Short mmCIF file of C-alpha atoms in Angstrom, two decimals:
data_model
loop_
_atom_site.label_atom_id
_atom_site.label_comp_id
_atom_site.label_asym_id
_atom_site.label_seq_id
_atom_site.Cartn_x
_atom_site.Cartn_y
_atom_site.Cartn_z
CA UNK A 234 -6.89 -4.26 24.44
CA UNK A 235 -4.65 -4.62 21.39
CA UNK A 236 -5.32 -2.83 18.15
CA UNK A 237 -6.48 -4.76 15.11
CA UNK A 238 -3.86 -5.95 12.64
CA UNK A 239 -3.36 -3.84 9.53
CA UNK A 240 -2.95 -4.96 5.91
CA UNK A 241 -1.16 -2.79 3.32
CA UNK A 242 -0.53 -3.31 -0.38
CA UNK A 243 2.26 -2.09 -2.65
CA UNK A 244 0.83 -1.71 -6.17
CA UNK A 245 3.69 -0.87 -8.54
CA UNK A 246 3.16 1.49 -11.45
CA UNK A 247 5.32 2.85 -14.24
CA UNK A 248 8.68 4.52 -13.66
CA UNK A 249 9.07 3.44 -10.05
CA UNK A 250 5.73 4.81 -8.87
CA UNK A 251 3.29 3.06 -6.54
CA UNK A 252 -0.41 3.59 -5.96
CA UNK A 253 -1.00 5.89 -3.02
CA UNK A 254 -4.04 7.14 -1.14
CA UNK A 255 -4.08 10.51 0.60
CA UNK A 256 -5.56 11.13 4.03
CA UNK A 257 -9.13 12.45 3.81
CA UNK A 258 -8.12 15.58 5.74
CA UNK A 259 -4.76 16.13 4.02
CA UNK A 260 -4.51 15.54 0.27
CA UNK A 261 -0.72 15.98 0.40
CA UNK A 262 -0.20 13.14 2.92
CA UNK A 263 -0.09 9.86 0.97
CA UNK A 264 0.21 6.30 2.21
CA UNK A 265 -0.17 2.81 0.80
CA UNK A 266 -3.71 1.51 0.36
CA UNK A 267 -4.78 -0.64 3.28
CA UNK A 268 -6.44 -0.67 6.66
CA UNK A 269 -7.60 -2.77 9.55
CA UNK A 270 -8.10 -6.52 9.38
CA UNK A 271 -11.63 -7.27 10.58
CA UNK A 272 -12.26 -10.00 13.20
CA UNK A 273 -12.12 -13.43 11.54
CA UNK A 274 -10.73 -11.97 8.30
CA UNK A 275 -7.46 -13.20 6.81
CA UNK A 276 -4.87 -10.46 6.23
CA UNK A 277 -4.81 -11.29 2.48
CA UNK A 278 -8.58 -10.85 2.25
CA UNK A 279 -8.38 -7.57 4.15
CA UNK A 280 -5.66 -6.31 1.81
CA UNK A 281 -7.74 -7.09 -1.28
CA UNK A 282 -10.89 -5.57 0.27
CA UNK A 283 -9.15 -2.39 1.39
CA UNK A 284 -7.54 -1.79 -2.02
CA UNK A 285 -10.91 -2.16 -3.76
CA UNK A 286 -12.68 0.11 -1.24
CA UNK A 287 -10.00 2.79 -1.31
CA UNK A 288 -8.92 2.79 -4.96
CA UNK A 289 -11.36 0.81 -7.13
CA UNK A 290 -8.47 -1.46 -8.22
CA UNK A 291 -9.16 -5.21 -8.15
CA UNK A 292 -6.20 -7.21 -6.82
CA UNK A 293 -6.26 -10.86 -7.91
CA UNK A 294 -2.84 -12.05 -6.68
CA UNK A 295 -0.63 -11.04 -3.76
CA UNK A 296 2.84 -11.87 -2.51
CA UNK A 297 3.48 -11.39 1.20
CA UNK A 298 6.40 -9.04 1.75
CA UNK A 299 6.50 -8.89 5.53
CA UNK A 300 4.72 -8.94 8.85
CA UNK A 301 6.11 -6.50 11.41
CA UNK A 302 5.05 -4.82 14.61
CA UNK A 303 4.57 -1.10 14.01
CA UNK A 304 3.10 1.44 16.42
CA UNK A 305 1.50 -1.24 18.56
CA UNK A 306 -0.08 -3.37 15.87
CA UNK A 307 0.85 -6.19 13.53
CA UNK A 308 1.22 -4.92 9.96
CA UNK A 309 0.96 -7.37 7.05
CA UNK A 310 2.38 -5.92 3.86
CA UNK A 311 1.79 -7.43 0.44
CA UNK A 312 2.89 -6.82 -3.14
CA UNK A 313 0.08 -6.89 -5.72
CA UNK A 314 1.38 -9.18 -8.47
CA UNK A 315 -1.85 -9.13 -10.51
CA UNK A 316 -4.44 -6.36 -10.56
CA UNK A 317 -6.91 -4.67 -12.88
CA UNK A 318 -9.07 -1.57 -13.09
CA UNK A 319 -8.40 2.12 -13.10
CA UNK A 320 -7.70 3.90 -9.83
CA UNK A 321 -10.43 6.30 -8.74
CA UNK A 322 -10.90 8.77 -5.92
CA UNK A 323 -12.87 7.55 -2.92
CA UNK A 324 -14.10 8.83 0.42
CA UNK A 325 -10.70 7.77 1.77
CA UNK A 326 -8.93 10.52 -0.20
CA UNK A 327 -7.13 11.23 -3.44
CA UNK A 328 -5.79 8.15 -5.25
CA UNK A 329 -2.69 8.71 -7.39
CA UNK A 330 0.47 7.11 -8.71
CA UNK A 331 3.17 8.60 -6.48
CA UNK A 332 6.89 8.18 -5.94
CA UNK A 333 8.32 6.53 -2.85
CA UNK A 334 9.64 9.97 -1.85
CA UNK A 335 6.04 11.17 -1.53
CA UNK A 336 5.14 8.17 0.65
CA UNK A 337 8.23 8.76 2.78
CA UNK A 338 7.05 12.32 3.56
CA UNK A 339 3.66 11.14 4.84
CA UNK A 340 2.34 10.25 8.28
CA UNK A 341 3.87 6.77 8.06
CA UNK A 342 7.02 7.90 6.30
CA UNK A 343 9.38 6.01 8.60
CA UNK A 344 7.60 2.72 7.82
CA UNK A 345 7.42 3.46 4.07
CA UNK A 346 11.11 4.43 3.96
CA UNK A 347 12.18 1.17 5.63
CA UNK A 348 9.84 -0.87 3.39
CA UNK A 349 11.13 0.86 0.28
CA UNK A 350 14.73 0.16 1.19
CA UNK A 351 13.88 -3.49 1.90
CA UNK A 352 12.43 -3.84 -1.62
CA UNK A 353 15.68 -2.87 -3.35
CA UNK A 354 16.72 -3.40 -6.07
CA UNK A 355 13.01 -3.01 -6.96
CA UNK A 356 12.90 0.32 -5.13
CA UNK A 357 14.14 3.75 -6.11
CA UNK A 358 12.62 3.46 -9.56
CA UNK A 359 14.92 0.76 -10.88
CA UNK A 360 12.02 -1.38 -12.11
CA UNK A 361 14.11 -4.52 -11.63
CA UNK A 362 12.76 -7.57 -9.85
CA UNK A 363 9.13 -6.88 -10.65
CA UNK A 364 6.87 -9.65 -11.85
CA UNK A 365 3.69 -7.63 -12.23
CA UNK A 366 0.82 -8.60 -14.43
CA UNK A 367 -1.85 -5.97 -14.92
CA UNK A 368 -4.98 -7.76 -16.02
CA UNK A 369 -7.57 -6.37 -18.40
#
């Protein structure tokens, strides 16, 4: 049996940061908000749902960045191009604006490192190439 697809979202912040969510059992291990795509659910819908559940942020527009196979499952990664609300802690873990370096040290650091490099020149804090509209 194959594992469910996953949907992840890059939500850019100020100064090259992105919104991260820690593991419930390790508040120093951050990843991108996201999770499993439920049966019959579109990856975009799963991405929006997971961000709201994990962070309290409402994503209203996404841009698909990639779909790759990673650790035996299809991973759909999106960029939030419009979002609103203030991040809040959830049962999923600590929610914080973190640098890519923090994400690259986490459990999925190899994926986050490759994703970050693929987003250049947006990556590494340059701030270029971003068309982000924070609503509200």
